[in-house]
Tab-separated table of C-alpha atoms in Angstrom:
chain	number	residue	atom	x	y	z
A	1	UNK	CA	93.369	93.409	58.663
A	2	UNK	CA	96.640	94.341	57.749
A	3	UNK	CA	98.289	95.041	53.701
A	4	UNK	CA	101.081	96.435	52.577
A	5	UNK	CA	101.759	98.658	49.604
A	6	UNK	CA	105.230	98.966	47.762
A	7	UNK	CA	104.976	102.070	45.604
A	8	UNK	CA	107.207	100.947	42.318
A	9	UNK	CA	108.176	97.537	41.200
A	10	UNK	CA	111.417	98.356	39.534
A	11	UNK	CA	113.887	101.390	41.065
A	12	UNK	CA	117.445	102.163	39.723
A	13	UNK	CA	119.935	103.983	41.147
A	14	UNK	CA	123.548	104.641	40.365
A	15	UNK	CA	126.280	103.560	42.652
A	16	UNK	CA	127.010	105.569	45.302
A	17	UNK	CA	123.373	106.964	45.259
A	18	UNK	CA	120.672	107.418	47.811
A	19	UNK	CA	118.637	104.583	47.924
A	20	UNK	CA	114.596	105.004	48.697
A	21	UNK	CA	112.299	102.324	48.650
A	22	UNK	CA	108.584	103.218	49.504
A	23	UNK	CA	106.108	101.332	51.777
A	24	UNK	CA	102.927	102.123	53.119
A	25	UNK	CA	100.905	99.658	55.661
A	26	UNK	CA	97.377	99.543	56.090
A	27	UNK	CA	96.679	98.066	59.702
A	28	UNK	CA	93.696	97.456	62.349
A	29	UNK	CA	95.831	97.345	64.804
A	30	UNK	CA	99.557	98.505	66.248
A	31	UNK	CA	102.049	97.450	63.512
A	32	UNK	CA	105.269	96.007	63.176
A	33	UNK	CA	106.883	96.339	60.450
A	34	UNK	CA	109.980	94.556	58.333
A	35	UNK	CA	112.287	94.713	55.665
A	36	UNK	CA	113.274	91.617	53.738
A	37	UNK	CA	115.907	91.163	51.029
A	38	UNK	CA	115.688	88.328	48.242
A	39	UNK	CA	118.313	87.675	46.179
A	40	UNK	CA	118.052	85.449	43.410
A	41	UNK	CA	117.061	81.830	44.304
A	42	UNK	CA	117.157	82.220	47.487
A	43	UNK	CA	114.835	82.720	50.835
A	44	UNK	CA	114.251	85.906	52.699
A	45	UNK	CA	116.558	88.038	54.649
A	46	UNK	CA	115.562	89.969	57.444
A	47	UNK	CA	117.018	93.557	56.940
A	48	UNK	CA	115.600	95.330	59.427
A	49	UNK	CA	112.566	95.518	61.945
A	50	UNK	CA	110.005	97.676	63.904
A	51	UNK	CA	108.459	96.254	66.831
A	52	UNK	CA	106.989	99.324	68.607
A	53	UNK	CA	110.148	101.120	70.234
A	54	UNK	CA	112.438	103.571	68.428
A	55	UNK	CA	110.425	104.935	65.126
A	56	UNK	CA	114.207	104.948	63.545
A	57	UNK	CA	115.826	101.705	62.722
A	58	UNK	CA	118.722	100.839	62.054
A	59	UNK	CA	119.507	97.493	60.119
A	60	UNK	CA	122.110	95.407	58.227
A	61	UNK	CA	124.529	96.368	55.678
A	62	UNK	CA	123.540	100.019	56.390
A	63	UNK	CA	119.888	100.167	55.704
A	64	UNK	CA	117.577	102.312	57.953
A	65	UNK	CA	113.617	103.006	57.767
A	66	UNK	CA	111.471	105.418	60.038
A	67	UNK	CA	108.189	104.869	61.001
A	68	UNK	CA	105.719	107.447	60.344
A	69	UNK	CA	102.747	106.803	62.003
A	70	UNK	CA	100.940	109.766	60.219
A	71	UNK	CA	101.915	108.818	57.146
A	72	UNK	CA	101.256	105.207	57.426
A	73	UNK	CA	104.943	104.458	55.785
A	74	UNK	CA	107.723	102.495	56.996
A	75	UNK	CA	110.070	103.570	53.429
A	76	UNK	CA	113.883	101.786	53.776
A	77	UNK	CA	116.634	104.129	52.656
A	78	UNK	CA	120.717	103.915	52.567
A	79	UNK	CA	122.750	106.595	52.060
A	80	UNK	CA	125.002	104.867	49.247
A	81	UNK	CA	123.765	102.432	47.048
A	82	UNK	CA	126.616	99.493	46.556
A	83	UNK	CA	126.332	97.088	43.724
A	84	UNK	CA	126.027	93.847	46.277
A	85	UNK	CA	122.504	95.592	47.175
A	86	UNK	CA	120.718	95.120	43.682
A	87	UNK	CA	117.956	92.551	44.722
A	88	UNK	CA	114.242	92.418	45.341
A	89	UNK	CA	113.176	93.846	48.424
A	90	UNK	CA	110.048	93.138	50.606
A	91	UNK	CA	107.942	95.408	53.009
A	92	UNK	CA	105.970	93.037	55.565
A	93	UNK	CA	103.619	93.991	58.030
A	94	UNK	CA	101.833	92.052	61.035
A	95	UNK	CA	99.507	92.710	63.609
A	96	UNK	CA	101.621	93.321	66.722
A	97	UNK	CA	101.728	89.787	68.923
A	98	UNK	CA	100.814	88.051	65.258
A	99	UNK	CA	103.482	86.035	64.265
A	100	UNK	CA	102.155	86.182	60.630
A	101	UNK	CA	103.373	88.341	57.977
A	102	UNK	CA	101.629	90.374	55.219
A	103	UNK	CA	104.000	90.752	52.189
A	104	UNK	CA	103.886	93.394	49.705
A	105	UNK	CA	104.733	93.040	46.031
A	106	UNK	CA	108.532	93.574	46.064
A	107	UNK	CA	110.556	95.876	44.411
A	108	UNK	CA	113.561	95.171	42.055
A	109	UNK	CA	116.483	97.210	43.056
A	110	UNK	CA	118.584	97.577	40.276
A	111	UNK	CA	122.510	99.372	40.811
A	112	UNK	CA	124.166	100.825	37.996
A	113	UNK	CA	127.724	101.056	37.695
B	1	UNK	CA	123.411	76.957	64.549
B	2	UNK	CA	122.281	75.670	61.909
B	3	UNK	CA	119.384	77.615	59.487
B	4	UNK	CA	115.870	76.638	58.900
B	5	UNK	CA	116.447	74.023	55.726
B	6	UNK	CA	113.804	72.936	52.873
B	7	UNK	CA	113.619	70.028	50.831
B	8	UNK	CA	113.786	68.987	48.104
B	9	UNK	CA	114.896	72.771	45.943
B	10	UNK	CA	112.971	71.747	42.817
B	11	UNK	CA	109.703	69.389	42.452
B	12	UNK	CA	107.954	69.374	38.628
B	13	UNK	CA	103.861	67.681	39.285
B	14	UNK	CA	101.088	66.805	36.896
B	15	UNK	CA	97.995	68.694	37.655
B	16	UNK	CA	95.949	66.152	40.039
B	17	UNK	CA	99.024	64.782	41.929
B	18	UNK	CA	99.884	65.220	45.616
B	19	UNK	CA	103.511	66.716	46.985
B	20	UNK	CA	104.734	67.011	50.119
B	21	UNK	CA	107.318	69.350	51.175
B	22	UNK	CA	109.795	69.445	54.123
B	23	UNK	CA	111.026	71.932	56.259
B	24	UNK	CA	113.406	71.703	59.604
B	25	UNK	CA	113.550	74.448	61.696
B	26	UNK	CA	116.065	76.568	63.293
B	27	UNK	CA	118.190	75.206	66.435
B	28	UNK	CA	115.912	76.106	69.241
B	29	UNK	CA	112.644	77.677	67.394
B	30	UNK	CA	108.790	75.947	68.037
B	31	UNK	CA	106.966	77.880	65.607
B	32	UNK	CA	106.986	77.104	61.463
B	33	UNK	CA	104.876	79.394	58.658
B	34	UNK	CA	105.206	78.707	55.332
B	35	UNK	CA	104.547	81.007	52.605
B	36	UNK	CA	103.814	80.711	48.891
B	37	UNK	CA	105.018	82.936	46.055
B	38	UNK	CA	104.578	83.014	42.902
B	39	UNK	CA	106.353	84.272	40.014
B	40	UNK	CA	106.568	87.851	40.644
B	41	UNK	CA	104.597	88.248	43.977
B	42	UNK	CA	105.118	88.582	47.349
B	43	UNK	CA	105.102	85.874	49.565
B	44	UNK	CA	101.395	84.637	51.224
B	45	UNK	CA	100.944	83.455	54.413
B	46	UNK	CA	99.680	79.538	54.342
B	47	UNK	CA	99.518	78.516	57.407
B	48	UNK	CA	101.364	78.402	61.105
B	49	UNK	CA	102.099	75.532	63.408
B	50	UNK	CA	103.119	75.920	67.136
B	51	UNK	CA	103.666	73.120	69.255
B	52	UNK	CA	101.681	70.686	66.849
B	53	UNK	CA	98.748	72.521	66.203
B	54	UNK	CA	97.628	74.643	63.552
B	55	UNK	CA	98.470	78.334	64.905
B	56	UNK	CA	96.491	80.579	62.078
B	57	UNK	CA	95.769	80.210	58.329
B	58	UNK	CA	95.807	82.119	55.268
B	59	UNK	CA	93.051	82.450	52.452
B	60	UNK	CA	94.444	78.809	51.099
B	61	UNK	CA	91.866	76.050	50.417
B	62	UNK	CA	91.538	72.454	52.727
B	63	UNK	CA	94.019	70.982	49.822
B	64	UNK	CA	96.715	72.656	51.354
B	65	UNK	CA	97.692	70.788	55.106
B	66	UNK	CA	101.167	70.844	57.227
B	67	UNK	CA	102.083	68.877	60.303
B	68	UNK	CA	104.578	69.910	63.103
B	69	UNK	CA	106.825	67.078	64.311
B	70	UNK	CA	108.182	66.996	67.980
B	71	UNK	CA	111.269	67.933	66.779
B	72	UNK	CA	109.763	70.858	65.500
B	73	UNK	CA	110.253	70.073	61.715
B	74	UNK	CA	107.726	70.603	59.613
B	75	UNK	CA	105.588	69.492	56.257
B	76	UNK	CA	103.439	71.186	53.795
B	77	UNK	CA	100.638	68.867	52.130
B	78	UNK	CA	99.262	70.012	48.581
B	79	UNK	CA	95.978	67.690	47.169
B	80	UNK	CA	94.663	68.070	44.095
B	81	UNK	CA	97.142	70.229	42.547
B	82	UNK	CA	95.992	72.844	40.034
B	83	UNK	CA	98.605	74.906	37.565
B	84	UNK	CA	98.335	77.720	39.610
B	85	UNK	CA	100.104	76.215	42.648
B	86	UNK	CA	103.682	76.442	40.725
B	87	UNK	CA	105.202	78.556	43.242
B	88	UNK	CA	108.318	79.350	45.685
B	89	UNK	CA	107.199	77.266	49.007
B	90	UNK	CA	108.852	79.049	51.795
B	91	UNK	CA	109.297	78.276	55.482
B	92	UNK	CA	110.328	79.952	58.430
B	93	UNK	CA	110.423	79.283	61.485
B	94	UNK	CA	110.578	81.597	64.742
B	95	UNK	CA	110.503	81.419	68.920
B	96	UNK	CA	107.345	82.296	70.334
B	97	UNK	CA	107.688	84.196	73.942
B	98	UNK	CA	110.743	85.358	72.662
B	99	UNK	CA	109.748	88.907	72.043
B	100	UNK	CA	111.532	89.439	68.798
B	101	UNK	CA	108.930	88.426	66.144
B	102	UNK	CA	110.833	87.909	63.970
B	103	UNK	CA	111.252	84.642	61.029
B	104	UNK	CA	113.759	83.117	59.570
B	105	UNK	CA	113.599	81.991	56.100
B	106	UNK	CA	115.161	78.937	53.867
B	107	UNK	CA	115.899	78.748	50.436
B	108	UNK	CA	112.656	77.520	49.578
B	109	UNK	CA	111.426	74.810	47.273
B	110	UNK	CA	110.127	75.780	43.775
B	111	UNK	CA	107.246	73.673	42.314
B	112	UNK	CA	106.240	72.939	39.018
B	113	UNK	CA	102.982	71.896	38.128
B	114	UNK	CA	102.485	71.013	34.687
């Protein structure tokens, strides 16, 4: 079985700040993991994905997450918060060859000028 | 290319009633999931459909039923409904035997059950 925990429903930053958002996976089986971005009324964006190869990944509009097997955490970061990113944000895991995603809770990214 | 599209955006049911809701897939993808979220959640996995068939479920009752058209466009089937379906329905579709894994989302369609 696979699960996903975000740690922290609502994070703040100021612009220009490092952004950290925090998963950890629970999974049976080899993982992959994703990043999605929702912004208001609107569907899912993938930001980023790991499918087994380099632990480091890179994504869109300058996001990045490593994959710490020890840990169990896949945690998204950018180096400089803009105010464009303030959204909710998803961590999704599935079991690798599933084409079925677990979903954690979100977390509300909030940029302040 | 055009993106995976959802109709209609909005629905408002009575409790009891039946909805369907539509979905067309990517250019080129044969695999559709759809998701439900509710206010605040993450999104659950419903169901998938490959080629037609029913491809994997989620912890959702027998009230809840899709079909996958040749064409690859897809419907989601709620009997019966209760309150607690008012929800974001998404759908995304993907390629199987492509190797990337990876789904792509509409806008969804936010239901209403009153």
């Amino acid at each position: 079985a696979q699960s996903v925990t975000q740690l922290g429903s609502h994070v703040s930053v100021s612009e220009g700040a490092l952004v950290l958002l925090r998963c950890n996976y629970s999974s049976s089986v080899p993982p992959y993991l994703f990043w999605y971005v929702q912004y208001p009324n609107q569907g899912l964006q993938l930001l980023l994905k790991y499918t087994s190869a380099a632990t480091l990944v890179k994504g869109i509009n300058g996001f990045e997450a490593e994959f710490k097997k020890s840990e169990t955490s896949f945690h998204l970061t950018k180096p400089s918060a803009h105010m464009s990113d303030a959204a909710e944000y998803f961590c999704a895991v599935s079991a690798q060859g599933a084409n079925n995603l677990f979903f954690g809770t979100g977390t509300r990214l909030t940029v302040i000028p | 290319e055009t993106g995976v599209t959802q109709s209609p955006t909005h629905l408002i049911k009575t409790r009891g009633q039946q909805v369907t809701l539509r979905c067309s897939s990517q250019s080129g993808h044969n695999t559709v999931s759809w998701y439900q979220q509710a206010l605040g959640q993450g999104p659950q996995f419903i169901f998938q459909y490959y080629r037609e068939e029913e491809n994997g479920r989620g912890n959702f009752p027998p009230r809840f039923s899709g079909l996958q058209f040749p064409n690859y466009s897809s419907e989601l089937n709620v009997n019966a409904l209760e309150l607690d379906d008012s929800a974001l329905y998404l759908c995304a579709s993907s390629l199987v035997a492509s190797g990337s894994y990876e789904q792509y989302f509409g806008p969804g369609t936010r239901l209403t059950v009153t």
